[in-house]
């Protein structure tokens, strides 16, 4: 981290165009034609940009899963993830609260066997600084398809709760929540809607679907 910090600091100060260009003008104006000095300036700027580009500064999340219906798709109940993080500030990386393996000199992290529930899973990745405080976060939505769904439709006549663990739920025919009845969809629960399917909440009925940032 110290090495990367000094590279970035020097790139933004002593070797920046704002400081290097006037120095080159001052040193060589009486000795070289302007086009040669301009070439030096361009070389310095390109070199600085290349060096900075080698410093991992962004939090990324990668996987090797094939994409299906817009989501990385797996038929197993866990997933392995890798990525990069800010090599200057990061001291550890958490994935859904579990500590990932962190390689500081590469600015990379990895973790195996992140547990999944059936349906769409939002995986939270956090970069922590030297004080253990989060300063960056990223998400990965992973579709775990275990081959089973709960078919839903018709009238709901009693208070009902749909959970992530028991899902996903596939509404294949129009669904009606009757008066005086509450359908609760817990955070993280996946619900599929068939084409042309309607969901109707009767007067006096309730639909409670309150997700969170980590479990929409």
PDB file of C-alpha atoms in Angstrom:
ATOM      1  CA  UNK A   1       0.000   0.000   0.000  1.00  0.00           C
ATOM      2  CA  UNK A   2       2.821   2.450   0.774  1.00  0.00           C
ATOM      3  CA  UNK A   3       4.478   1.754  -2.579  1.00  0.00           C
ATOM      4  CA  UNK A   4       1.245   2.292  -4.498  1.00  0.00           C
ATOM      5  CA  UNK A   5       0.446   5.429  -2.488  1.00  0.00           C
ATOM      6  CA  UNK A   6       3.815   6.993  -3.361  1.00  0.00           C
ATOM      7  CA  UNK A   7       3.475   6.096  -7.039  1.00  0.00           C
ATOM      8  CA  UNK A   8       0.102   7.822  -7.165  1.00  0.00           C
ATOM      9  CA  UNK A   9       1.339  10.793  -5.120  1.00  0.00           C
ATOM     10  CA  UNK A  10       4.345  11.341  -7.421  1.00  0.00           C
ATOM     11  CA  UNK A  11       2.112  10.957 -10.489  1.00  0.00           C
ATOM     12  CA  UNK A  12      -0.181  13.675  -9.145  1.00  0.00           C
ATOM     13  CA  UNK A  13       2.627  16.037  -8.028  1.00  0.00           C
ATOM     14  CA  UNK A  14       6.247  16.000  -9.286  1.00  0.00           C
ATOM     15  CA  UNK A  15       5.495  14.115 -12.517  1.00  0.00           C
ATOM     16  CA  UNK A  16       2.128  15.729 -13.251  1.00  0.00           C
ATOM     17  CA  UNK A  17       1.870  17.817 -16.405  1.00  0.00           C
ATOM     18  CA  UNK A  18       1.080  20.861 -14.258  1.00  0.00           C
ATOM     19  CA  UNK A  19       4.518  20.622 -12.629  1.00  0.00           C
ATOM     20  CA  UNK A  20       6.609  18.807 -15.232  1.00  0.00           C
ATOM     21  CA  UNK A  21       5.703  20.926 -18.274  1.00  0.00           C
ATOM     22  CA  UNK A  22       6.898  24.274 -16.828  1.00  0.00           C
ATOM     23  CA  UNK A  23      10.084  22.557 -15.632  1.00  0.00           C
ATOM     24  CA  UNK A  24      10.824  21.195 -19.100  1.00  0.00           C
ATOM     25  CA  UNK A  25      10.195  24.611 -20.618  1.00  0.00           C
ATOM     26  CA  UNK A  26      12.515  26.253 -18.109  1.00  0.00           C
ATOM     27  CA  UNK A  27      15.313  23.699 -18.566  1.00  0.00           C
ATOM     28  CA  UNK A  28      15.315  23.310 -22.344  1.00  0.00           C
ATOM     29  CA  UNK A  29      13.833  26.453 -23.915  1.00  0.00           C
ATOM     30  CA  UNK A  30      17.287  27.799 -24.776  1.00  0.00           C
ATOM     31  CA  UNK A  31      18.641  24.430 -25.941  1.00  0.00           C
ATOM     32  CA  UNK A  32      15.969  22.563 -27.879  1.00  0.00           C
ATOM     33  CA  UNK A  33      13.284  23.401 -30.422  1.00  0.00           C
ATOM     34  CA  UNK A  34       9.773  23.561 -29.017  1.00  0.00           C
ATOM     35  CA  UNK A  35       8.606  20.398 -30.826  1.00  0.00           C
ATOM     36  CA  UNK A  36      11.262  18.351 -28.983  1.00  0.00           C
ATOM     37  CA  UNK A  37      10.146  19.797 -25.662  1.00  0.00           C
ATOM     38  CA  UNK A  38       6.542  19.052 -26.545  1.00  0.00           C
ATOM     39  CA  UNK A  39       7.520  15.433 -27.294  1.00  0.00           C
ATOM     40  CA  UNK A  40       9.067  15.205 -23.818  1.00  0.00           C
ATOM     41  CA  UNK A  41       5.882  16.546 -22.279  1.00  0.00           C
ATOM     42  CA  UNK A  42       3.757  14.047 -24.202  1.00  0.00           C
ATOM     43  CA  UNK A  43       6.058  11.163 -23.226  1.00  0.00           C
ATOM     44  CA  UNK A  44       5.905  12.124 -19.553  1.00  0.00           C
ATOM     45  CA  UNK A  45       2.106  12.397 -19.606  1.00  0.00           C
ATOM     46  CA  UNK A  46       1.742   9.014 -21.326  1.00  0.00           C
ATOM     47  CA  UNK A  47       4.169   7.373 -18.905  1.00  0.00           C
ATOM     48  CA  UNK A  48       2.366   8.798 -15.875  1.00  0.00           C
ATOM     49  CA  UNK A  49      -1.003   7.652 -17.202  1.00  0.00           C
ATOM     50  CA  UNK A  50       0.370   4.148 -17.795  1.00  0.00           C
ATOM     51  CA  UNK A  51       1.837   3.890 -14.295  1.00  0.00           C
ATOM     52  CA  UNK A  52      -1.422   5.041 -12.664  1.00  0.00           C
ATOM     53  CA  UNK A  53      -3.370   2.559 -14.794  1.00  0.00           C
ATOM     54  CA  UNK A  54      -1.374  -0.279 -13.202  1.00  0.00           C
ATOM     55  CA  UNK A  55      -2.546   0.645  -9.682  1.00  0.00           C
ATOM     56  CA  UNK A  56      -5.796  -1.170  -8.731  1.00  0.00           C
ATOM     57  CA  UNK A  57      -8.125   1.567  -7.474  1.00  0.00           C
ATOM     58  CA  UNK A  58     -11.652   0.222  -8.078  1.00  0.00           C
ATOM     59  CA  UNK A  59     -13.669  -2.431  -6.273  1.00  0.00           C
ATOM     60  CA  UNK A  60     -14.740  -5.064  -8.799  1.00  0.00           C
ATOM     61  CA  UNK A  61     -16.573  -8.410  -8.592  1.00  0.00           C
ATOM     62  CA  UNK A  62     -15.893 -11.189 -11.111  1.00  0.00           C
ATOM     63  CA  UNK A  63     -17.193 -14.722 -11.640  1.00  0.00           C
ATOM     64  CA  UNK A  64     -16.834 -17.474 -14.225  1.00  0.00           C
ATOM     65  CA  UNK A  65     -20.546 -18.246 -14.568  1.00  0.00           C
ATOM     66  CA  UNK A  66     -22.416 -18.237 -17.863  1.00  0.00           C
ATOM     67  CA  UNK A  67     -25.040 -15.503 -18.175  1.00  0.00           C
ATOM     68  CA  UNK A  68     -28.658 -16.617 -18.584  1.00  0.00           C
ATOM     69  CA  UNK A  69     -31.647 -14.263 -18.802  1.00  0.00           C
ATOM     70  CA  UNK A  70     -29.328 -11.411 -17.862  1.00  0.00           C
ATOM     71  CA  UNK A  71     -27.877 -13.014 -14.707  1.00  0.00           C
ATOM     72  CA  UNK A  72     -24.795 -15.104 -13.947  1.00  0.00           C
ATOM     73  CA  UNK A  73     -26.408 -18.542 -13.581  1.00  0.00           C
ATOM     74  CA  UNK A  74     -25.466 -21.549 -11.454  1.00  0.00           C
ATOM     75  CA  UNK A  75     -27.126 -24.814 -10.457  1.00  0.00           C
ATOM     76  CA  UNK A  76     -25.024 -25.259  -7.297  1.00  0.00           C
ATOM     77  CA  UNK A  77     -25.767 -23.763  -3.888  1.00  0.00           C
ATOM     78  CA  UNK A  78     -22.549 -21.743  -3.657  1.00  0.00           C
ATOM     79  CA  UNK A  79     -20.342 -19.594  -5.849  1.00  0.00           C
ATOM     80  CA  UNK A  80     -16.688 -18.566  -6.029  1.00  0.00           C
ATOM     81  CA  UNK A  81     -15.920 -14.901  -6.659  1.00  0.00           C
ATOM     82  CA  UNK A  82     -12.815 -12.834  -7.331  1.00  0.00           C
ATOM     83  CA  UNK A  83     -12.074  -9.194  -7.978  1.00  0.00           C
ATOM     84  CA  UNK A  84      -9.865  -6.211  -7.348  1.00  0.00           C
ATOM     85  CA  UNK A  85      -9.960  -3.439  -4.754  1.00  0.00           C
ATOM     86  CA  UNK A  86      -8.206  -0.164  -4.023  1.00  0.00           C
ATOM     87  CA  UNK A  87      -4.631  -1.311  -3.364  1.00  0.00           C
ATOM     88  CA  UNK A  88      -3.791   1.879  -1.453  1.00  0.00           C
ATOM     89  CA  UNK A  89      -6.640   2.004   1.060  1.00  0.00           C
ATOM     90  CA  UNK A  90      -7.867  -1.596   1.339  1.00  0.00           C
ATOM     91  CA  UNK A  91      -6.707  -3.770   4.224  1.00  0.00           C
ATOM     92  CA  UNK A  92      -9.422  -6.436   4.010  1.00  0.00           C
ATOM     93  CA  UNK A  93     -12.419  -7.422   1.887  1.00  0.00           C
ATOM     94  CA  UNK A  94     -15.728  -8.865   3.107  1.00  0.00           C
ATOM     95  CA  UNK A  95     -18.149 -10.857   0.968  1.00  0.00           C
ATOM     96  CA  UNK A  96     -21.577 -11.115   2.595  1.00  0.00           C
ATOM     97  CA  UNK A  97     -19.770 -10.565   5.885  1.00  0.00           C
ATOM     98  CA  UNK A  98     -17.158 -13.308   5.341  1.00  0.00           C
ATOM     99  CA  UNK A  99     -13.478 -12.389   5.018  1.00  0.00           C
ATOM    100  CA  UNK A 100     -12.049 -12.931   1.538  1.00  0.00           C
ATOM    101  CA  UNK A 101      -8.413 -13.763   0.782  1.00  0.00           C
ATOM    102  CA  UNK A 102      -6.645 -10.445   0.100  1.00  0.00           C
ATOM    103  CA  UNK A 103      -3.371 -10.156  -1.850  1.00  0.00           C
ATOM    104  CA  UNK A 104      -2.171  -6.628  -1.110  1.00  0.00           C
ATOM    105  CA  UNK A 105       0.634  -6.340  -3.670  1.00  0.00           C
ATOM    106  CA  UNK A 106      -1.741  -7.371  -6.466  1.00  0.00           C
ATOM    107  CA  UNK A 107      -4.783  -5.557  -5.116  1.00  0.00           C
ATOM    108  CA  UNK A 108      -6.908  -8.675  -5.657  1.00  0.00           C
ATOM    109  CA  UNK A 109      -9.307 -10.688  -3.519  1.00  0.00           C
ATOM    110  CA  UNK A 110     -10.959 -14.109  -3.830  1.00  0.00           C
ATOM    111  CA  UNK A 111     -13.413 -16.269  -1.933  1.00  0.00           C
ATOM    112  CA  UNK A 112     -14.934 -19.723  -2.425  1.00  0.00           C
ATOM    113  CA  UNK A 113     -18.222 -21.302  -1.392  1.00  0.00           C
ATOM    114  CA  UNK A 114     -20.347 -18.187  -0.915  1.00  0.00           C
ATOM    115  CA  UNK A 115     -23.751 -19.727   0.023  1.00  0.00           C
ATOM    116  CA  UNK A 116     -26.760 -19.030  -2.190  1.00  0.00           C
ATOM    117  CA  UNK A 117     -30.509 -19.403  -1.794  1.00  0.00           C
ATOM    118  CA  UNK A 118     -32.757 -20.448  -4.697  1.00  0.00           C
ATOM    119  CA  UNK A 119     -33.514 -17.526  -7.006  1.00  0.00           C
ATOM    120  CA  UNK A 120     -31.664 -14.239  -7.426  1.00  0.00           C
ATOM    121  CA  UNK A 121     -29.007 -13.577  -4.778  1.00  0.00           C
ATOM    122  CA  UNK A 122     -27.452 -10.166  -4.209  1.00  0.00           C
ATOM    123  CA  UNK A 123     -23.883 -10.604  -2.953  1.00  0.00           C
ATOM    124  CA  UNK A 124     -22.381  -7.658  -1.088  1.00  0.00           C
ATOM    125  CA  UNK A 125     -18.628  -6.984  -1.350  1.00  0.00           C
ATOM    126  CA  UNK A 126     -17.048  -4.399   0.990  1.00  0.00           C
ATOM    127  CA  UNK A 127     -13.574  -2.846   1.110  1.00  0.00           C
ATOM    128  CA  UNK A 128     -12.388  -2.024   4.633  1.00  0.00           C
ATOM    129  CA  UNK A 129      -9.599   0.401   5.507  1.00  0.00           C
ATOM    130  CA  UNK A 130      -6.892   0.140   8.189  1.00  0.00           C
ATOM    131  CA  UNK A 131      -9.485   0.993  10.856  1.00  0.00           C
ATOM    132  CA  UNK A 132     -11.881  -1.704   9.679  1.00  0.00           C
ATOM    133  CA  UNK A 133     -14.254   0.920   8.263  1.00  0.00           C
ATOM    134  CA  UNK A 134     -16.028   0.340   4.948  1.00  0.00           C
ATOM    135  CA  UNK A 135     -15.105   2.900   2.277  1.00  0.00           C
ATOM    136  CA  UNK A 136     -16.333   1.121  -0.872  1.00  0.00           C
ATOM    137  CA  UNK A 137     -18.931  -1.489  -1.739  1.00  0.00           C
ATOM    138  CA  UNK A 138     -20.064  -3.395  -4.816  1.00  0.00           C
ATOM    139  CA  UNK A 139     -22.760  -5.940  -5.592  1.00  0.00           C
ATOM    140  CA  UNK A 140     -23.120  -9.050  -7.718  1.00  0.00           C
ATOM    141  CA  UNK A 141     -26.514 -10.541  -8.542  1.00  0.00           C
ATOM    142  CA  UNK A 142     -26.245 -14.335  -8.934  1.00  0.00           C
ATOM    143  CA  UNK A 143     -29.064 -16.606 -10.067  1.00  0.00           C
ATOM    144  CA  UNK A 144     -29.079 -19.952  -8.257  1.00  0.00           C
ATOM    145  CA  UNK A 145     -31.394 -22.318 -10.084  1.00  0.00           C
ATOM    146  CA  UNK A 146     -31.971 -25.511  -8.077  1.00  0.00           C
ATOM    147  CA  UNK A 147     -34.584 -26.740 -10.544  1.00  0.00           C
ATOM    148  CA  UNK A 148     -37.557 -26.173  -8.268  1.00  0.00           C
ATOM    149  CA  UNK A 149     -40.115 -23.375  -8.036  1.00  0.00           C
ATOM    150  CA  UNK A 150     -43.338 -22.907  -6.129  1.00  0.00           C
ATOM    151  CA  UNK A 151     -46.223 -22.251  -8.476  1.00  0.00           C
ATOM    152  CA  UNK A 152     -48.551 -19.489  -7.321  1.00  0.00           C
ATOM    153  CA  UNK A 153     -51.747 -17.941  -8.624  1.00  0.00           C
ATOM    154  CA  UNK A 154     -55.449 -17.607  -7.947  1.00  0.00           C
ATOM    155  CA  UNK A 155     -56.891 -16.084  -4.767  1.00  0.00           C
ATOM    156  CA  UNK A 156     -54.985 -15.695  -1.503  1.00  0.00           C
ATOM    157  CA  UNK A 157     -57.603 -16.050   1.223  1.00  0.00           C
ATOM    158  CA  UNK A 158     -55.432 -16.128   4.377  1.00  0.00           C
ATOM    159  CA  UNK A 159     -52.383 -14.229   5.546  1.00  0.00           C
ATOM    160  CA  UNK A 160     -49.418 -15.659   3.643  1.00  0.00           C
ATOM    161  CA  UNK A 161     -45.642 -15.144   3.763  1.00  0.00           C
ATOM    162  CA  UNK A 162     -43.228 -15.903   0.932  1.00  0.00           C
ATOM    163  CA  UNK A 163     -39.598 -16.401   1.999  1.00  0.00           C
ATOM    164  CA  UNK A 164     -36.270 -16.508   0.193  1.00  0.00           C
ATOM    165  CA  UNK A 165     -35.502 -19.974   1.553  1.00  0.00           C
ATOM    166  CA  UNK A 166     -38.750 -21.464   0.243  1.00  0.00           C
ATOM    167  CA  UNK A 167     -38.659 -19.699  -3.123  1.00  0.00           C
ATOM    168  CA  UNK A 168     -38.473 -18.905  -5.869  1.00  0.00           C
ATOM    169  CA  UNK A 169     -42.175 -18.398  -6.569  1.00  0.00           C
ATOM    170  CA  UNK A 170     -43.577 -18.500 -10.088  1.00  0.00           C
ATOM    171  CA  UNK A 171     -46.893 -16.709 -10.588  1.00  0.00           C
ATOM    172  CA  UNK A 172     -48.320 -18.527 -13.591  1.00  0.00           C
ATOM    173  CA  UNK A 173     -51.892 -17.224 -13.397  1.00  0.00           C
ATOM    174  CA  UNK A 174     -53.414 -13.989 -12.170  1.00  0.00           C
ATOM    175  CA  UNK A 175     -53.049 -13.557  -8.417  1.00  0.00           C
ATOM    176  CA  UNK A 176     -55.583 -11.837  -6.155  1.00  0.00           C
ATOM    177  CA  UNK A 177     -55.019 -10.846  -2.515  1.00  0.00           C
ATOM    178  CA  UNK A 178     -58.468 -10.806  -0.923  1.00  0.00           C
ATOM    179  CA  UNK A 179     -59.854  -8.129   1.382  1.00  0.00           C
ATOM    180  CA  UNK A 180     -58.582  -8.441   4.949  1.00  0.00           C
ATOM    181  CA  UNK A 181     -55.639 -10.609   3.838  1.00  0.00           C
ATOM    182  CA  UNK A 182     -51.918  -9.727   3.758  1.00  0.00           C
ATOM    183  CA  UNK A 183     -49.358 -11.246   1.392  1.00  0.00           C
ATOM    184  CA  UNK A 184     -45.864 -10.656   2.798  1.00  0.00           C
ATOM    185  CA  UNK A 185     -42.848 -11.131   0.510  1.00  0.00           C
ATOM    186  CA  UNK A 186     -39.719 -11.158   2.639  1.00  0.00           C
ATOM    187  CA  UNK A 187     -36.479  -9.440   1.687  1.00  0.00           C
ATOM    188  CA  UNK A 188     -34.399 -11.449  -0.766  1.00  0.00           C
ATOM    189  CA  UNK A 189     -37.315 -13.495  -2.074  1.00  0.00           C
ATOM    190  CA  UNK A 190     -37.420 -14.152  -5.820  1.00  0.00           C
ATOM    191  CA  UNK A 191     -40.777 -13.982  -7.606  1.00  0.00           C
ATOM    192  CA  UNK A 192     -41.213 -14.758 -11.304  1.00  0.00           C
ATOM    193  CA  UNK A 193     -44.172 -13.324 -13.185  1.00  0.00           C
ATOM    194  CA  UNK A 194     -45.500 -15.163 -16.216  1.00  0.00           C
ATOM    195  CA  UNK A 195     -46.277 -13.213 -19.374  1.00  0.00           C
ATOM    196  CA  UNK A 196     -49.606 -11.405 -19.148  1.00  0.00           C
ATOM    197  CA  UNK A 197     -50.093 -12.301 -15.485  1.00  0.00           C
ATOM    198  CA  UNK A 198     -51.766  -9.696 -13.244  1.00  0.00           C
ATOM    199  CA  UNK A 199     -51.489  -9.184  -9.494  1.00  0.00           C
ATOM    200  CA  UNK A 200     -54.609  -7.626  -7.954  1.00  0.00           C
ATOM    201  CA  UNK A 201     -54.865  -6.318  -4.383  1.00  0.00           C
ATOM    202  CA  UNK A 202     -58.501  -6.097  -3.329  1.00  0.00           C
ATOM    203  CA  UNK A 203     -59.797  -3.125  -1.358  1.00  0.00           C
ATOM    204  CA  UNK A 204     -58.778  -3.934   2.208  1.00  0.00           C
ATOM    205  CA  UNK A 205     -56.087  -6.382   1.129  1.00  0.00           C
ATOM    206  CA  UNK A 206     -52.341  -5.743   1.583  1.00  0.00           C
ATOM    207  CA  UNK A 207     -49.121  -6.579  -0.223  1.00  0.00           C
ATOM    208  CA  UNK A 208     -46.022  -6.047   1.968  1.00  0.00           C
ATOM    209  CA  UNK A 209     -42.769  -6.407  -0.016  1.00  0.00           C
ATOM    210  CA  UNK A 210     -40.017  -4.583   1.834  1.00  0.00           C
ATOM    211  CA  UNK A 211     -36.538  -5.382   0.534  1.00  0.00           C
ATOM    212  CA  UNK A 212     -33.194  -4.087   1.692  1.00  0.00           C
ATOM    213  CA  UNK A 213     -30.119  -2.861  -0.144  1.00  0.00           C
ATOM    214  CA  UNK A 214     -28.477  -6.260   0.251  1.00  0.00           C
ATOM    215  CA  UNK A 215     -31.681  -8.286  -0.239  1.00  0.00           C
ATOM    216  CA  UNK A 216     -34.025  -6.588  -2.692  1.00  0.00           C
TER     217      UNK A 216
END
